[in-house]
PDB file of C-alpha atoms in Angstrom:
ATOM      1  CA  MET N   1     129.338  90.068 177.225  1.00  0.00           C
ATOM      2  CA  GLU N   2     128.531  86.378 176.951  1.00  0.00           C
ATOM      3  CA  ARG N   3     131.493  84.043 176.740  1.00  0.00           C
ATOM      4  CA  LEU N   4     132.130  82.365 173.375  1.00  0.00           C
ATOM      5  CA  HIS N   5     133.479  78.866 172.783  1.00  0.00           C
ATOM      6  CA  GLY N   6     135.435  78.072 169.622  1.00  0.00           C
ATOM      7  CA  CYS N   7     135.719  74.748 167.830  1.00  0.00           C
ATOM      8  CA  THR N   8     139.406  73.976 167.267  1.00  0.00           C
ATOM      9  CA  ILE N   9     138.581  71.783 164.268  1.00  0.00           C
ATOM     10  CA  CYS N  10     136.429  73.965 161.992  1.00  0.00           C
ATOM     11  CA  ASP N  11     136.717  77.475 163.504  1.00  0.00           C
ATOM     12  CA  LYS N  12     132.990  77.807 164.287  1.00  0.00           C
ATOM     13  CA  VAL N  13     132.124  79.744 167.439  1.00  0.00           C
ATOM     14  CA  PHE N  14     129.274  79.013 169.851  1.00  0.00           C
ATOM     15  CA  LYS N  15     127.687  80.688 172.851  1.00  0.00           C
ATOM     16  CA  ARG N  16     126.577  77.232 173.952  1.00  0.00           C
ATOM     17  CA  HIS N  17     126.267  73.668 172.601  1.00  0.00           C
ATOM     18  CA  LEU N  18     129.967  73.356 171.624  1.00  0.00           C
ATOM     19  CA  ARG N  19     130.061  69.820 173.032  1.00  0.00           C
ATOM     20  CA  MET N  20     127.057  68.882 170.901  1.00  0.00           C
ATOM     21  CA  HIS N  21     128.748  70.377 167.810  1.00  0.00           C
ATOM     22  CA  LEU N  22     131.943  68.378 168.407  1.00  0.00           C
ATOM     23  CA  ARG N  23     129.950  65.179 167.869  1.00  0.00           C
ATOM     24  CA  SER N  24     129.615  66.149 164.200  1.00  0.00           C
ATOM     25  CA  HIS N  25     133.405  65.737 163.935  1.00  0.00           C
ATOM     26  CA  SER N  26     133.841  62.691 166.188  1.00  0.00           C
ATOM     27  CA  GLY N  27     130.802  60.786 164.948  1.00  0.00           C
ATOM     28  CA  THR N  28     129.675  60.095 168.529  1.00  0.00           C
ATOM     29  CA  LYS N  29     126.018  59.032 168.764  1.00  0.00           C
ATOM     30  CA  PRO N  30     125.123  58.563 172.447  1.00  0.00           C
ATOM     31  CA  TYR N  31     121.330  58.354 172.033  1.00  0.00           C
ATOM     32  CA  ALA N  32     120.207  54.882 170.901  1.00  0.00           C
ATOM     33  CA  CYS N  33     116.695  53.683 170.046  1.00  0.00           C
ATOM     34  CA  GLY N  34     115.511  50.914 172.373  1.00  0.00           C
ATOM     35  CA  VAL N  35     113.520  49.265 169.574  1.00  0.00           C
ATOM     36  CA  CYS N  36     115.910  49.085 166.600  1.00  0.00           C
ATOM     37  CA  GLU N  37     119.178  50.283 168.242  1.00  0.00           C
ATOM     38  CA  LYS N  38     119.664  53.063 165.682  1.00  0.00           C
ATOM     39  CA  ALA N  39     121.786  55.801 167.314  1.00  0.00           C
ATOM     40  CA  PHE N  40     121.724  59.596 167.079  1.00  0.00           C
ATOM     41  CA  PRO N  41     124.027  62.473 168.115  1.00  0.00           C
ATOM     42  CA  ARG N  42     121.166  64.502 169.650  1.00  0.00           C
ATOM     43  CA  LYS N  43     118.299  63.517 171.935  1.00  0.00           C
ATOM     44  CA  GLU N  44     115.694  65.400 169.878  1.00  0.00           C
ATOM     45  CA  HIS N  45     116.677  63.378 166.795  1.00  0.00           C
ATOM     46  CA  LEU N  46     116.032  60.185 168.757  1.00  0.00           C
ATOM     47  CA  LEU N  47     112.614  61.454 169.886  1.00  0.00           C
ATOM     48  CA  VAL N  48     111.623  62.186 166.280  1.00  0.00           C
ATOM     49  CA  HIS N  49     112.851  58.744 165.179  1.00  0.00           C
ATOM     50  CA  GLN N  50     110.861  56.954 167.890  1.00  0.00           C
ATOM     51  CA  ARG N  51     107.647  58.189 166.267  1.00  0.00           C
ATOM     52  CA  THR N  52     108.309  55.811 163.378  1.00  0.00           C
ATOM     53  CA  HIS N  53     107.765  52.991 165.892  1.00  0.00           C
ATOM     54  CA  THR N  54     104.917  54.521 167.922  1.00  0.00           C
ATOM     55  CA  GLY N  55     103.023  56.039 164.988  1.00  0.00           C
ATOM     56  CA  GLU N  56     102.695  59.312 166.898  1.00  0.00           C
ATOM     57  CA  LYS N  57     101.932  62.350 164.718  1.00  0.00           C
ATOM     58  CA  PRO N  58     101.776  65.373 167.044  1.00  0.00           C
ATOM     59  CA  PHE N  59     101.726  68.096 164.373  1.00  0.00           C
ATOM     60  CA  LYS N  60      98.209  68.553 162.975  1.00  0.00           C
ATOM     61  CA  CYS N  61      96.961  70.810 160.191  1.00  0.00           C
ATOM     62  CA  LEU N  62      94.193  73.156 161.378  1.00  0.00           C
ATOM     63  CA  LEU N  63      92.634  73.262 157.913  1.00  0.00           C
ATOM     64  CA  CYS N  64      92.272  69.588 157.048  1.00  0.00           C
ATOM     65  CA  GLU N  65      93.349  67.795 160.275  1.00  0.00           C
ATOM     66  CA  LYS N  66      96.063  65.832 158.492  1.00  0.00           C
ATOM     67  CA  ALA N  67      98.839  64.941 160.984  1.00  0.00           C
ATOM     68  CA  PHE N  68     102.631  64.656 160.671  1.00  0.00           C
ATOM     69  CA  THR N  69     105.565  63.293 162.657  1.00  0.00           C
ATOM     70  CA  GLN N  70     107.673  66.447 162.274  1.00  0.00           C
ATOM     71  CA  LYS N  71     106.935  70.165 162.286  1.00  0.00           C
ATOM     72  CA  LYS N  72     108.768  70.742 158.985  1.00  0.00           C
ATOM     73  CA  TYR N  73     106.419  68.313 157.215  1.00  0.00           C
ATOM     74  CA  LEU N  74     103.418  70.185 158.614  1.00  0.00           C
ATOM     75  CA  GLN N  75     104.856  73.525 157.456  1.00  0.00           C
ATOM     76  CA  PHE N  76     105.434  72.130 153.975  1.00  0.00           C
ATOM     77  CA  HIS N  77     101.868  70.793 153.922  1.00  0.00           C
ATOM     78  CA  GLU N  78     100.419  74.132 155.088  1.00  0.00           C
ATOM     79  CA  GLY N  79     102.220  75.839 152.232  1.00  0.00           C
ATOM     80  CA  ASN N  80     100.274  73.639 149.863  1.00  0.00           C
ATOM     81  CA  HIS N  81      97.027  75.063 151.244  1.00  0.00           C
ATOM     82  CA  SER N  82      98.145  78.655 150.728  1.00  0.00           C
ATOM     83  CA  GLY N  83      99.704  77.974 147.332  1.00  0.00           C
ATOM     84  CA  ARG N  84      97.130  75.694 145.729  1.00  0.00           C
ATOM     85  CA  THR N  85      96.669  78.156 142.846  1.00  0.00           C
ATOM     86  CA  GLU N  86     100.424  78.100 142.092  1.00  0.00           C
ATOM     87  CA  LYS N  87     100.799  74.322 142.518  1.00  0.00           C
ATOM     88  CA  PRO N  88      97.381  72.765 141.946  1.00  0.00           C
ATOM     89  CA  HIS N  89      98.586  69.212 141.214  1.00  0.00           C
ATOM     90  CA  VAL N  90      98.974  67.372 144.530  1.00  0.00           C
ATOM     91  CA  CYS N  91     100.338  63.887 145.229  1.00  0.00           C
ATOM     92  CA  VAL N  92      97.774  61.865 147.206  1.00  0.00           C
ATOM     93  CA  VAL N  93     100.547  59.813 148.842  1.00  0.00           C
ATOM     94  CA  CYS N  94     102.884  62.455 150.312  1.00  0.00           C
ATOM     95  CA  ASP N  95     100.969  65.712 149.695  1.00  0.00           C
ATOM     96  CA  LYS N  96     103.761  67.256 147.613  1.00  0.00           C
ATOM     97  CA  ALA N  97     102.380  69.764 145.079  1.00  0.00           C
ATOM     98  CA  PHE N  98     103.473  70.651 141.531  1.00  0.00           C
ATOM     99  CA  LYS N  99     102.824  73.406 139.003  1.00  0.00           C
ATOM    100  CA  LYS N 100     102.260  71.013 136.101  1.00  0.00           C
ATOM    101  CA  SER N 101     100.510  67.657 135.843  1.00  0.00           C
ATOM    102  CA  GLU N 102     103.492  66.124 134.027  1.00  0.00           C
ATOM    103  CA  TYR N 103     105.738  66.951 137.010  1.00  0.00           C
ATOM    104  CA  LEU N 104     103.273  65.175 139.294  1.00  0.00           C
ATOM    105  CA  GLN N 105     103.231  62.188 136.950  1.00  0.00           C
ATOM    106  CA  ILE N 106     107.027  61.902 137.126  1.00  0.00           C
ATOM    107  CA  HIS N 107     106.954  62.283 140.915  1.00  0.00           C
ATOM    108  CA  ARG N 108     104.378  59.489 141.341  1.00  0.00           C
ATOM    109  CA  ARG N 109     106.927  57.039 139.971  1.00  0.00           C
ATOM    110  CA  THR N 110     108.958  57.488 143.171  1.00  0.00           C
ATOM    111  CA  HIS N 111     106.053  55.813 144.975  1.00  0.00           C
ATOM    112  CA  THR N 112     105.069  53.222 142.352  1.00  0.00           C
ATOM    113  CA  GLY N 113     108.583  52.264 141.266  1.00  0.00           C
ATOM    114  CA  GLU N 114     107.564  52.647 137.615  1.00  0.00           C
ATOM    115  CA  LYS N 115     110.489  53.087 135.190  1.00  0.00           C
ATOM    116  CA  PRO N 116     109.045  53.512 131.691  1.00  0.00           C
ATOM    117  CA  TYR N 117     112.261  54.482 129.879  1.00  0.00           C
ATOM    118  CA  LYS N 118     114.350  51.415 128.989  1.00  0.00           C
ATOM    119  CA  CYS N 119     117.763  51.173 127.375  1.00  0.00           C
ATOM    120  CA  ALA N 120     117.593  49.176 124.134  1.00  0.00           C
ATOM    121  CA  GLN N 121     121.121  47.819 124.660  1.00  0.00           C
ATOM    122  CA  CYS N 122     121.107  46.603 128.259  1.00  0.00           C
ATOM    123  CA  ASN N 123     117.411  46.813 129.284  1.00  0.00           C
ATOM    124  CA  LYS N 124     118.208  49.029 132.266  1.00  0.00           C
ATOM    125  CA  ALA N 125     115.154  51.183 133.069  1.00  0.00           C
ATOM    126  CA  PHE N 126     114.795  54.779 134.287  1.00  0.00           C
ATOM    127  CA  VAL N 127     112.160  57.084 135.767  1.00  0.00           C
ATOM    128  CA  GLN N 128     112.894  60.019 133.436  1.00  0.00           C
ATOM    129  CA  MET N 129     113.980  60.348 129.807  1.00  0.00           C
ATOM    130  CA  GLY N 130     116.916  62.559 130.830  1.00  0.00           C
ATOM    131  CA  ASP N 131     118.298  59.747 133.003  1.00  0.00           C
ATOM    132  CA  LEU N 132     118.085  57.346 130.057  1.00  0.00           C
ATOM    133  CA  GLN N 133     119.852  59.809 127.752  1.00  0.00           C
ATOM    134  CA  ARG N 134     122.734  60.187 130.222  1.00  0.00           C
ATOM    135  CA  HIS N 135     122.935  56.405 130.611  1.00  0.00           C
ATOM    136  CA  ARG N 136     123.169  55.859 126.839  1.00  0.00           C
ATOM    137  CA  ARG N 137     126.500  57.697 126.847  1.00  0.00           C
ATOM    138  CA  THR N 138     128.022  54.775 128.758  1.00  0.00           C
ATOM    139  CA  HIS N 139     127.405  52.712 125.612  1.00  0.00           C
ATOM    140  CA  THR N 140     128.230  55.329 122.957  1.00  0.00           C
ATOM    141  CA  GLY N 141     131.249  56.824 124.736  1.00  0.00           C
ATOM    142  CA  GLU N 142     129.879  60.327 124.117  1.00  0.00           C
ATOM    143  CA  ARG N 143     131.354  63.014 126.412  1.00  0.00           C
ATOM    144  CA  PRO N 144     129.653  66.298 125.485  1.00  0.00           C
ATOM    145  CA  TYR N 145     130.942  68.402 128.396  1.00  0.00           C
ATOM    146  CA  ARG N 146     134.529  69.649 127.958  1.00  0.00           C
ATOM    147  CA  CYS N 147     136.693  71.448 130.546  1.00  0.00           C
ATOM    148  CA  THR N 148     138.190  74.756 129.325  1.00  0.00           C
ATOM    149  CA  PHE N 149     141.227  74.314 131.606  1.00  0.00           C
ATOM    150  CA  CYS N 150     142.453  70.829 130.762  1.00  0.00           C
ATOM    151  CA  GLU N 151     140.351  69.857 127.697  1.00  0.00           C
ATOM    152  CA  LYS N 152     139.180  66.752 129.549  1.00  0.00           C
ATOM    153  CA  ALA N 153     135.642  65.693 128.540  1.00  0.00           C
ATOM    154  CA  PHE N 154     132.864  64.363 130.765  1.00  0.00           C
ATOM    155  CA  VAL N 155     129.653  62.375 130.395  1.00  0.00           C
ATOM    156  CA  GLN N 156     127.638  64.549 132.801  1.00  0.00           C
ATOM    157  CA  LYS N 157     127.515  68.303 133.341  1.00  0.00           C
ATOM    158  CA  GLY N 158     127.901  67.872 137.106  1.00  0.00           C
ATOM    159  CA  ASP N 159     131.254  66.112 136.637  1.00  0.00           C
ATOM    160  CA  LEU N 160     132.462  69.007 134.466  1.00  0.00           C
ATOM    161  CA  GLN N 161     131.387  71.590 137.049  1.00  0.00           C
ATOM    162  CA  MET N 162     133.276  69.726 139.773  1.00  0.00           C
ATOM    163  CA  ALA N 163     136.430  69.526 137.653  1.00  0.00           C
ATOM    164  CA  PHE N 164     136.147  73.206 136.725  1.00  0.00           C
ATOM    165  CA  THR N 165     135.923  74.207 140.385  1.00  0.00           C
ATOM    166  CA  GLN N 166     138.931  72.105 141.319  1.00  0.00           C
ATOM    167  CA  LYS N 167     141.076  73.473 138.484  1.00  0.00           C
ATOM    168  CA  LYS N 168     140.097  77.092 139.121  1.00  0.00           C
ATOM    169  CA  TYR N 169     140.152  77.265 142.902  1.00  0.00           C
ATOM    170  CA  LEU N 170     141.443  74.215 144.696  1.00  0.00           C
ATOM    171  CA  LYS N 171     145.176  74.454 144.113  1.00  0.00           C
ATOM    172  CA  LYS N 172     147.562  72.800 146.503  1.00  0.00           C
ATOM    173  CA  SER N 173     149.409  75.012 148.929  1.00  0.00           C
ATOM    174  CA  GLU N 174     153.209  75.180 149.221  1.00  0.00           C
ATOM    175  CA  CYS N 175     153.157  72.275 151.690  1.00  0.00           C
ATOM    176  CA  LEU N 176     151.199  70.149 149.173  1.00  0.00           C
ATOM    177  CA  GLN N 177     148.200  69.859 151.492  1.00  0.00           C
ATOM    178  CA  ALA N 178     144.955  69.916 149.496  1.00  0.00           C
ATOM    179  CA  PHE N 179     141.504  71.186 150.457  1.00  0.00           C
ATOM    180  CA  VAL N 180     137.925  70.621 149.398  1.00  0.00           C
ATOM    181  CA  GLN N 181     136.820  74.255 149.731  1.00  0.00           C
ATOM    182  CA  LYS N 182     138.500  77.517 148.765  1.00  0.00           C
ATOM    183  CA  GLY N 183     137.906  79.015 152.219  1.00  0.00           C
ATOM    184  CA  ASP N 184     139.756  76.147 153.918  1.00  0.00           C
ATOM    185  CA  LEU N 185     142.768  76.715 151.636  1.00  0.00           C
ATOM    186  CA  GLN N 186     142.799  80.462 152.380  1.00  0.00           C
ATOM    187  CA  ARG N 187     142.683  79.871 156.143  1.00  0.00           C
ATOM    188  CA  HIS N 188     145.479  77.296 155.887  1.00  0.00           C
ATOM    189  CA  GLN N 189     147.733  79.622 153.868  1.00  0.00           C
ATOM    190  CA  THR N 190     147.918  82.061 156.799  1.00  0.00           C
ATOM    191  CA  ILE N 191     150.134  79.448 158.504  1.00  0.00           C
ATOM    192  CA  HIS N 192     152.747  79.973 155.763  1.00  0.00           C
ATOM    193  CA  THR N 193     152.328  83.725 155.246  1.00  0.00           C
ATOM    194  CA  GLY N 194     152.013  84.655 158.921  1.00  0.00           C
ATOM    195  CA  GLU N 195     149.115  86.924 157.994  1.00  0.00           C
ATOM    196  CA  LYS N 196     146.790  87.861 160.877  1.00  0.00           C
ATOM    197  CA  PRO N 197     143.890  89.745 159.297  1.00  0.00           C
ATOM    198  CA  TYR N 198     141.639  89.863 162.384  1.00  0.00           C
ATOM    199  CA  SER N 199     142.640  92.603 164.861  1.00  0.00           C
ATOM    200  CA  CYS N 200     141.180  93.463 168.255  1.00  0.00           C
ATOM    201  CA  HIS N 201     139.859  97.049 168.298  1.00  0.00           C
ATOM    202  CA  VAL N 202     140.706  97.342 172.004  1.00  0.00           C
ATOM    203  CA  CYS N 203     144.332  96.209 172.213  1.00  0.00           C
ATOM    204  CA  SER N 204     145.271  95.723 168.525  1.00  0.00           C
ATOM    205  CA  LYS N 205     146.270  92.099 169.074  1.00  0.00           C
ATOM    206  CA  ALA N 206     145.897  90.199 165.776  1.00  0.00           C
ATOM    207  CA  PHE N 207     144.775  86.668 164.954  1.00  0.00           C
ATOM    208  CA  THR N 208     144.793  84.301 161.986  1.00  0.00           C
ATOM    209  CA  ARG N 209     141.122  83.372 162.416  1.00  0.00           C
ATOM    210  CA  LYS N 210     137.979  85.309 163.242  1.00  0.00           C
ATOM    211  CA  GLY N 211     136.953  82.702 165.799  1.00  0.00           C
ATOM    212  CA  TYR N 212     140.149  83.257 167.795  1.00  0.00           C
ATOM    213  CA  LEU N 213     139.515  87.014 167.778  1.00  0.00           C
ATOM    214  CA  LEU N 214     135.970  86.577 169.098  1.00  0.00           C
ATOM    215  CA  ILE N 215     137.223  84.378 171.938  1.00  0.00           C
ATOM    216  CA  HIS N 216     139.974  86.903 172.748  1.00  0.00           C
ATOM    217  CA  GLN N 217     137.527  89.819 172.884  1.00  0.00           C
ATOM    218  CA  TRP N 218     135.801  88.158 175.793  1.00  0.00           C
ATOM    219  CA  THR N 219     138.895  88.944 177.914  1.00  0.00           C
ATOM    220  CA  HIS N 220     138.050  92.650 177.572  1.00  0.00           C
ATOM    221  CA  ALA N 221     134.442  92.197 178.693  1.00  0.00           C
ATOM    222  CA  PRO N 222     133.605  93.663 182.114  1.00  0.00           C
ATOM    223  CA  GLN N 223     133.479  91.036 184.839  1.00  0.00           C
ATOM    224  CA  LYS N 224     130.070  90.507 186.472  1.00  0.00           C
TER     225      LYS N 224
END
């Protein structure tokens, strides 16, 4: 049985690369670009970045010979070949494809900078009509989205959804510590309740977190 390594910060478990994962918590970026000094947590991220300076595009399409700096861009492009009938409207700048011509027209504005929808009150301009309509509420004071828990009203639907989630799930624990996600709150509450829901099937020893159980189980593995 291969030994597992647990992160003491977020409870994730790794067979390898724990040290690399810890950089996501510490913010350490040991790999710096010699041209622009931009730094990265992983060497492969630096190698991809360096292509912006060298112009290297090692990933080539076998159908049209178009080349890309990253494999994921090539895979996205290849999907456009296979799905041309579903998304026949293709951007000539970035090769992104769309089902309808009007979607392509809106997308093109990200390249041209065109903002055809202007606010009559402050002259601020927007790419899409929906963005202008949301902006107008800053002038009218309209708040069409109302929370069913606290009756507070919001300008945008996304703000309402965030408030709804916080009211429904993200309650403070008995020590008044607050959490962004429901799962983090549930894991924290085991400190107060003493609950240990993860039990070893070999020796019945129990743990508060699954990651601790997985690490413990390695002690039962036969030694090589």
